[in-house]
Coordinates of C-alpha atoms and ligand atoms in Angstrom, one line a residue:
X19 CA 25.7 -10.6 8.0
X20 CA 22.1 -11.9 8.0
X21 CA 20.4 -9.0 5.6
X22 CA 17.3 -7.1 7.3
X23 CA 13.6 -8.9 6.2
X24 CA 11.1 -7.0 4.3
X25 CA 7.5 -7.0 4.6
X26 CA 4.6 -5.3 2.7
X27 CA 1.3 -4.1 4.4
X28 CA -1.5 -3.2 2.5
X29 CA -4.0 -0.9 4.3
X30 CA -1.2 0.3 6.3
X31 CA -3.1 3.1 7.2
X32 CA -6.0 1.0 8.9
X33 CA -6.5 -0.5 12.8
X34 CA -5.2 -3.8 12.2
X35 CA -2.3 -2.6 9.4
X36 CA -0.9 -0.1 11.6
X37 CA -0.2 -2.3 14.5
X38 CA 0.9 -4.8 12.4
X39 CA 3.4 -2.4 10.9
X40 CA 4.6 -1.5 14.8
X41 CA 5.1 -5.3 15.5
X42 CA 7.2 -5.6 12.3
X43 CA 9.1 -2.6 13.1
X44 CA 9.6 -4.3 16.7
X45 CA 11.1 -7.5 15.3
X46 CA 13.3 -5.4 12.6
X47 CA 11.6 -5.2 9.3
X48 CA 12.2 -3.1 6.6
X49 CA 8.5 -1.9 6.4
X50 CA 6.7 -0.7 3.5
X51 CA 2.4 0.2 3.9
X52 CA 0.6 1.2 1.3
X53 CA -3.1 3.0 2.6
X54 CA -5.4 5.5 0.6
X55 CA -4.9 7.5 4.4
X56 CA -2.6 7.9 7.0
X57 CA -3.2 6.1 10.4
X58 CA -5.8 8.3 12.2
X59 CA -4.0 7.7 15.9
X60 CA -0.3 8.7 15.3
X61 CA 2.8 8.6 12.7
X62 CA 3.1 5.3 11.0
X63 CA 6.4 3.3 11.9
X64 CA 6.5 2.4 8.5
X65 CA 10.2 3.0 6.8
X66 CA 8.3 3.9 3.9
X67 CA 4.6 5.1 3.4
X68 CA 2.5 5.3 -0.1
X69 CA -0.4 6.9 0.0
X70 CA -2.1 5.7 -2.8
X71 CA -4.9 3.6 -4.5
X72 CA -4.8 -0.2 -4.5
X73 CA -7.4 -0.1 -7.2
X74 CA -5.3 1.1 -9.6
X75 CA -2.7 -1.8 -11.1
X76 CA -0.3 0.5 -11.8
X77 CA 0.5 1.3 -8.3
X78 CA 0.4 -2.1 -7.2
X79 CA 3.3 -3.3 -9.7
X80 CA 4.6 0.2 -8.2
X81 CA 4.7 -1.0 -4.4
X82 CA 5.9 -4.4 -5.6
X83 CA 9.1 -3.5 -7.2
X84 CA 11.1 -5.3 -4.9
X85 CA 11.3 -8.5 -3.1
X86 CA 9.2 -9.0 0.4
X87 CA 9.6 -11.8 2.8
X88 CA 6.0 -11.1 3.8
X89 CA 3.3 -9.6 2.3
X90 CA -0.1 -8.7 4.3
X91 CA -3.0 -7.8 2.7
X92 CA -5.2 -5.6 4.6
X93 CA -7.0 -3.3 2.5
X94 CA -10.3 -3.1 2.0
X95 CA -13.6 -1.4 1.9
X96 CA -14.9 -1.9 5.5
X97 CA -17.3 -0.9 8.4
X98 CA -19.1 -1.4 11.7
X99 CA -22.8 -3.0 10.9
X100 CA -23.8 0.5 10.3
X101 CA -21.6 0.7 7.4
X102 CA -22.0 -3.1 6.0
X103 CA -25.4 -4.2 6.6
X104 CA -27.5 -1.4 5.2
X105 CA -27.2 -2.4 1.8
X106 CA -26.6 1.0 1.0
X107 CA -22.6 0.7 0.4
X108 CA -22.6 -3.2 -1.4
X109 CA -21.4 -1.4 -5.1
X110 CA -18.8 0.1 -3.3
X111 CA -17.4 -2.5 -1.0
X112 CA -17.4 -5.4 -3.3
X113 CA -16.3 -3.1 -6.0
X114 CA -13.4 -1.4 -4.6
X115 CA -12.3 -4.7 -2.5
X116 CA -12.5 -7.1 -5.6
X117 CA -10.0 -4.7 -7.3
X118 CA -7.6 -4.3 -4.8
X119 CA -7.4 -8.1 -4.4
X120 CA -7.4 -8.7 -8.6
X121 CA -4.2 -6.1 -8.5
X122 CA -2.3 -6.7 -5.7
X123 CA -2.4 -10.9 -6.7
X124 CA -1.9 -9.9 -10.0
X125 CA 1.8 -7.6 -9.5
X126 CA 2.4 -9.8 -7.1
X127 CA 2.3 -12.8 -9.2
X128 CA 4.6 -10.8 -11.8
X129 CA 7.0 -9.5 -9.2
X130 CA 7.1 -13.4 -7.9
X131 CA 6.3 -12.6 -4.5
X132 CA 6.1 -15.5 -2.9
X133 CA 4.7 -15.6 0.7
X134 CA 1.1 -13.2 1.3
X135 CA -1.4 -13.0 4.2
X136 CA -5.1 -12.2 3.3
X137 CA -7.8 -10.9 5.4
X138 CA -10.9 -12.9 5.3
X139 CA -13.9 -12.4 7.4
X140 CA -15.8 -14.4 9.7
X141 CA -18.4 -12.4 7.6
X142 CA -18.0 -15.4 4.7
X143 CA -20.2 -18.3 7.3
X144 CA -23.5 -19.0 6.2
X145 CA -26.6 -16.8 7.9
X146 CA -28.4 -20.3 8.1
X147 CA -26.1 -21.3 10.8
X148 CA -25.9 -18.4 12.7
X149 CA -29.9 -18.1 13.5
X150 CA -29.5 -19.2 17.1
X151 CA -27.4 -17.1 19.6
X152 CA -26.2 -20.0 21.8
X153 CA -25.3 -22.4 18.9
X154 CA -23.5 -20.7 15.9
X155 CA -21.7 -22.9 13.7
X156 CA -18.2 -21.2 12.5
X157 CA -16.0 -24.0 11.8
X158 CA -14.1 -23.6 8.9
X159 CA -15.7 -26.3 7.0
X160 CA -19.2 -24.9 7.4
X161 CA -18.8 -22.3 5.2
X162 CA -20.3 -24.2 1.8
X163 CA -23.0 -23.9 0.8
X164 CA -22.3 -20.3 0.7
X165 CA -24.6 -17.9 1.7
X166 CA -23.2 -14.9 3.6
X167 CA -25.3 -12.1 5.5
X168 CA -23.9 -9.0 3.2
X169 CA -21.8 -8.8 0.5
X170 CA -19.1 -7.7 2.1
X171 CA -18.7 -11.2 3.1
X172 CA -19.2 -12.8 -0.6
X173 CA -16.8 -10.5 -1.7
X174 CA -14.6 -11.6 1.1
X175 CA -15.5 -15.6 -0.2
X176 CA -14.6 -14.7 -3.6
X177 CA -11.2 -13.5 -2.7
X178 CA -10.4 -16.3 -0.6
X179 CA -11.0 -18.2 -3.9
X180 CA -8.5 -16.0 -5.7
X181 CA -6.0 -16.3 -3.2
X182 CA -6.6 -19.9 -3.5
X183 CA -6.7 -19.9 -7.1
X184 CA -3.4 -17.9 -7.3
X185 CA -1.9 -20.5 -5.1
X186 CA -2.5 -23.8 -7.2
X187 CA -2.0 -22.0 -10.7
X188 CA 1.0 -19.5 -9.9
X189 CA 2.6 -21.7 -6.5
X190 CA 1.9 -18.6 -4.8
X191 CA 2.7 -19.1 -0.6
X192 CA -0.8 -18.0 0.4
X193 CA -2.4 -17.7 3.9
X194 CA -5.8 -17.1 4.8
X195 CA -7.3 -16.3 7.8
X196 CA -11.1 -15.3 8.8
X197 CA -11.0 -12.6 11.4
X198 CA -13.8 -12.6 14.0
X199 CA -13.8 -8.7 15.3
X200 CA -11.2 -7.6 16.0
X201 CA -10.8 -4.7 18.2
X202 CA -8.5 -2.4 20.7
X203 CA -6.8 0.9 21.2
X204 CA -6.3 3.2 18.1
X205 CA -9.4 2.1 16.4
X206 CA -11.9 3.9 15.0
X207 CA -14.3 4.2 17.8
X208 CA -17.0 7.1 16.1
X209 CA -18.6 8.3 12.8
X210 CA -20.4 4.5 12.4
X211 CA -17.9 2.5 10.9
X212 CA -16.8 1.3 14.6
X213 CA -17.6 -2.2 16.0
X214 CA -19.4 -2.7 19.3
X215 CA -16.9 -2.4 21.5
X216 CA -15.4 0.6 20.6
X217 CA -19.3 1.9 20.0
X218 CA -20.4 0.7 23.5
X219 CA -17.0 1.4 24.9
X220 CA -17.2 5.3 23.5
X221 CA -21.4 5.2 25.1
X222 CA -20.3 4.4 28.1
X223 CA -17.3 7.1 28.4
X224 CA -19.6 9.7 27.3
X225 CA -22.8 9.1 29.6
X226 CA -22.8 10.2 33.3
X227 CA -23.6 7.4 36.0
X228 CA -27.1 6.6 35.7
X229 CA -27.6 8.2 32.4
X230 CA -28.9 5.1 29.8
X231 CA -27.1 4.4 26.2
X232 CA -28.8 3.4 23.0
X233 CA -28.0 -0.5 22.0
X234 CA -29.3 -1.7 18.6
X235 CA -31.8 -5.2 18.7
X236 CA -33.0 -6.5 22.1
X237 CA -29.0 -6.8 22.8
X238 CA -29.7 -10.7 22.7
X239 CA -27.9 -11.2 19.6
X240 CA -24.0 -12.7 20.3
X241 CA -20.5 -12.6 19.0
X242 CA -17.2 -13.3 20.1
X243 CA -14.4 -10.3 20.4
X244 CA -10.4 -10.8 19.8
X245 CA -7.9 -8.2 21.2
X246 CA -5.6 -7.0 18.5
X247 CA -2.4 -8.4 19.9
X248 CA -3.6 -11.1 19.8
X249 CA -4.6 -11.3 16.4
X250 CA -1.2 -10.0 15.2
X251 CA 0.8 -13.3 17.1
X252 CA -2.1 -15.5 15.4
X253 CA -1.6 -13.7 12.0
X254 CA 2.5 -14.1 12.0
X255 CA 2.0 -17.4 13.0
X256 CA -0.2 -18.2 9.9
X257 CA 1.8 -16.4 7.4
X258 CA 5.2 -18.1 8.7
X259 CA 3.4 -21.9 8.8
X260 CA 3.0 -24.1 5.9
X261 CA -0.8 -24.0 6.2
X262 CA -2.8 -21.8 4.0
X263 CA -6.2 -21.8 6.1
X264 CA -8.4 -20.0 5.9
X265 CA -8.3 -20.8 9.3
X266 CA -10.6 -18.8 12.2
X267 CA -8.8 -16.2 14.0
X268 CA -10.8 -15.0 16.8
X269 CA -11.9 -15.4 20.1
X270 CA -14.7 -18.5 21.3
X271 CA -15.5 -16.6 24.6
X272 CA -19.4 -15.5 23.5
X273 CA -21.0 -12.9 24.7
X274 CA -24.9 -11.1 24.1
X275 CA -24.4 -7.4 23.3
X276 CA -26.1 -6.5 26.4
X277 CA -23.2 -8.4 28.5
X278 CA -21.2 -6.4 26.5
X279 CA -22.2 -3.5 27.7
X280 CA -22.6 -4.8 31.2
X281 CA -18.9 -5.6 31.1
X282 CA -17.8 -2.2 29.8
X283 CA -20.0 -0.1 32.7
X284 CA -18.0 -2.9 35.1
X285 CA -14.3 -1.7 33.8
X286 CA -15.9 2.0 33.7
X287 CA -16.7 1.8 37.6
X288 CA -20.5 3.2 35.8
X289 CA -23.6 2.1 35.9
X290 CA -25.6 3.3 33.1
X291 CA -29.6 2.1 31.5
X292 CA -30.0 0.4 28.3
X293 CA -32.4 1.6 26.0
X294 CA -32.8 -0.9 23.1
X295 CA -33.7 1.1 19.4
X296 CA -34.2 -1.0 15.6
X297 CA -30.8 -0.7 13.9
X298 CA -28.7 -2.6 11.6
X299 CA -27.8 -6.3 13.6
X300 CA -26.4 -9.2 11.2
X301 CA -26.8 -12.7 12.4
X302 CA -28.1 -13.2 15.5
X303 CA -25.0 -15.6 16.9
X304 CA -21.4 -15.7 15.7
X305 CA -18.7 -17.4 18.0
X306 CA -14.7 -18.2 16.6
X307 CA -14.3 -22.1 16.1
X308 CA -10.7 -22.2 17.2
X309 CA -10.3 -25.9 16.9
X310 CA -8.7 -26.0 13.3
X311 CA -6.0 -23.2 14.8
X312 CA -4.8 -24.8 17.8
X313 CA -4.7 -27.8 16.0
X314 CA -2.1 -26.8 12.9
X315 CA -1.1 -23.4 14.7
X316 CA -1.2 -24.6 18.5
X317 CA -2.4 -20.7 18.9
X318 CA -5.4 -19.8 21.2
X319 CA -5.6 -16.7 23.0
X320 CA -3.9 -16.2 25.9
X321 CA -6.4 -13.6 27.7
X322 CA -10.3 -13.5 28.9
X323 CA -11.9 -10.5 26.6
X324 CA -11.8 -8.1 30.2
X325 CA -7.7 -7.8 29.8
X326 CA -8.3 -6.4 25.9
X327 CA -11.6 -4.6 27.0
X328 CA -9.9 -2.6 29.8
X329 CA -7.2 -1.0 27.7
X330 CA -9.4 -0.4 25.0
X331 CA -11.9 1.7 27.4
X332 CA -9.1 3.5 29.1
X333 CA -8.2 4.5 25.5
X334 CA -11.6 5.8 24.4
X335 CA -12.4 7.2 27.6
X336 CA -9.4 9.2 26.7
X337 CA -10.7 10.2 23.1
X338 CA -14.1 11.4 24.2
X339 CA -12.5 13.8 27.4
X340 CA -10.3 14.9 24.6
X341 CA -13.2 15.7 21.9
X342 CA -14.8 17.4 25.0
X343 CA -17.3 14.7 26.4
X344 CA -17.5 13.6 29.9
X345 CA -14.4 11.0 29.4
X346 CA -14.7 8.1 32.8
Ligands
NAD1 P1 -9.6 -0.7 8.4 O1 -10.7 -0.1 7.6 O2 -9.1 0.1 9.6 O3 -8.3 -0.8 7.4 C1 -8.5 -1.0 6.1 C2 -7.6 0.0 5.4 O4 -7.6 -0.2 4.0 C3 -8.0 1.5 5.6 O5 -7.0 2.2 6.2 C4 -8.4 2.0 4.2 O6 -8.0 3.3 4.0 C5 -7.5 1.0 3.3 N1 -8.0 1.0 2.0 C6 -9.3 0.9 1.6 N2 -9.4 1.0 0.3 C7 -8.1 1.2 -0.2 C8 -7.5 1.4 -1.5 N3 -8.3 1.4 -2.6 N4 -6.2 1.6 -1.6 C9 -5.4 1.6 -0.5 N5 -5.9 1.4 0.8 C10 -7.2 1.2 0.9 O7 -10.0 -2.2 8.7 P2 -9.3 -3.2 9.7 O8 -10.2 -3.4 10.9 O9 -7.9 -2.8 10.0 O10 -9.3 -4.5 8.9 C11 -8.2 -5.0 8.1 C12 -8.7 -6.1 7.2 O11 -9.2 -7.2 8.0 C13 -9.8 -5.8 6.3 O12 -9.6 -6.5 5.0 C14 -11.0 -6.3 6.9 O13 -12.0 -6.7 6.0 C15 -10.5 -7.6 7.6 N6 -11.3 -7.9 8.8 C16 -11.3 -7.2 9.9 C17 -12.0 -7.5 11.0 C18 -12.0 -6.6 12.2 O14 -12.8 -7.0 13.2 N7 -11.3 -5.5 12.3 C19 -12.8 -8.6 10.9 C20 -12.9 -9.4 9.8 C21 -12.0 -9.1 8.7

């Protein structure tokens, strides 16, 4: 009898954790998650749910006590721009992140687990080569000299070095990737840690036809969106190669904020005013460089940004008629 696998998630609590925990559950893992918080949208499918602190070292030699086939690291202090880029949270996130990553390496080095998945950020690449919105340079190799936008993303780069680190000292299986926003249903979509999106998505559900919504910048500014099952096959791919990145995981179909939007109102059946207001922004183009990934992986994705926008809407379109707003 071929014994059931095992996997770990860290942050089991969060958007991408969660359904990473369903997809394991789906191909018949024993599933442990370990989150500060339950998942907001639902029961976890987990077989077995901590809720405690990855800070603290103890409970990470806790939650390793037993062999994993796979372990995926998820957890971390994190936010929309409205959370990362005011400068007002840096203690906290590079803080609380660094620790989690130090401990979970750490018992995981003494409980010789072998095979882990980190979460990097495309938050890492240098602002200088972001600075024009039709030509951002993402590729892997770009990222050094270092000089990230926040410090979310140089805590991010410092992990990736410990991951790395842990790898050539301890013969650690490590796998990194660099996520470029990831979003869908059963994400947080309100309260300003929520990408654009699930920001514009949850705009758009709550104003009437031919009301306007707020956008922050002149909307110019560009990024590139991936649908989270589509993350989830690229991340199981990673973890379950013999490369260990980072690699880009993310999407290179670029769009301005204000198309964003446009394309939103389109899957709303809405046609609603944009009022641009000063806000938070980050660079002012960011695009996936998915060459390195089909290369070693073969992995692209496999649908236009509409398909994962159109679920996502119907989902928050649901959330805001629920809270009481006006819903489609
Ligand atoms: P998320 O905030 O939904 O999930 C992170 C989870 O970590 C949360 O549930 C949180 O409670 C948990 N956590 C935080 N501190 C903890 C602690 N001390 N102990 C235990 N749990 C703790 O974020 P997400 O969107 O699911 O992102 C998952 C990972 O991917 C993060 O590391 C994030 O930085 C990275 N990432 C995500 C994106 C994206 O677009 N979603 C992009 C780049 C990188």
């Amino acid at each position: 009898m071929v014994s059931q696998k095992r996997a770990l998630v860290c942050g089991a609590g969060g958007f991408i954790g969660s359904h990473m925990v369903k997809k394991l559950k789906a191909q018949g893992f024993w599933v442990r998650g370990v989150d500060l918080k339950a998942p907001e949208f639902g029961e976890t499918k987990a077989d077995d749910f901590v809720m405690s602190d990855l800070r603290d070292p103890v409970v990470c030699a806790k939650v390793t006590d037993q062999p994993f086939d796979e372990v995926y690291q998820f957890a971390a202090d994190m936010g929309g721009a409205g959370f990362v880029f005011t400068g007002e949270n840096d203690a906290a996130i590079m803080h609380n992140s660094a620790m989690i990553n130090l401990n979970i390496l750490e018992a995981g080095r003494h409980a010789r687990i072998r095979r882990i998945f980190y979460s990097s950020s495309a938050c890492i690449y240098p602002e200088y080569n972001q600075m024009d919105p039709d030509n951002p340079n993402c590729s892997e190799d770009s990222a050094y000299p270092a000089a990230p936008d926040s410090d979310y993303g140089w805590e991010k780069l410092f992990s990736e070095r410990l991951y790395m680190a842990y790898a050539r000292n301890y013969g650690m299986d490590v796998h990194i990737a660099r996520y470029h926003n990831i979003f869908g249903e059963e994400g947080t979509w309100t309260g300003g840690r929520e990408k654009s999106p699930a920001a514009l998505s949850r705009k758009v559900a709550e104003t009437p036809d031919g009301g306007e919504i707020e956008i922050w910048g002149d909307g110019k500014q560009t990024r590139s969106f991936l649908y989270i099952s589509e993350c989830l096959e690229a991340t199981q791919r990673l973890i379950r190669s013999d490369v260990m990145g980072p690699l880009n995981i993310g999407s290179e179909e670029m769009v301005t904020i204000n198309r964003l939007a446009e394309m939103i109102m389109e899957i709303a059946g809405k046609k609603v005013g944009i009022r641009h207001i000063p806000g938070p922004l980050g660079v002012r183009g960011r695009r996936s460089d998915n060459r390195l990934i089909r290369e070693k992986l073969g992995w692209a994705p496999s649908q236009p940004l509409r398909e994962g926008l159109k679920v996502t809407y119907a989902w928050i379109a649901e959330q805001v008629k629920a809270a009481g707003g006006a819903g489609r």
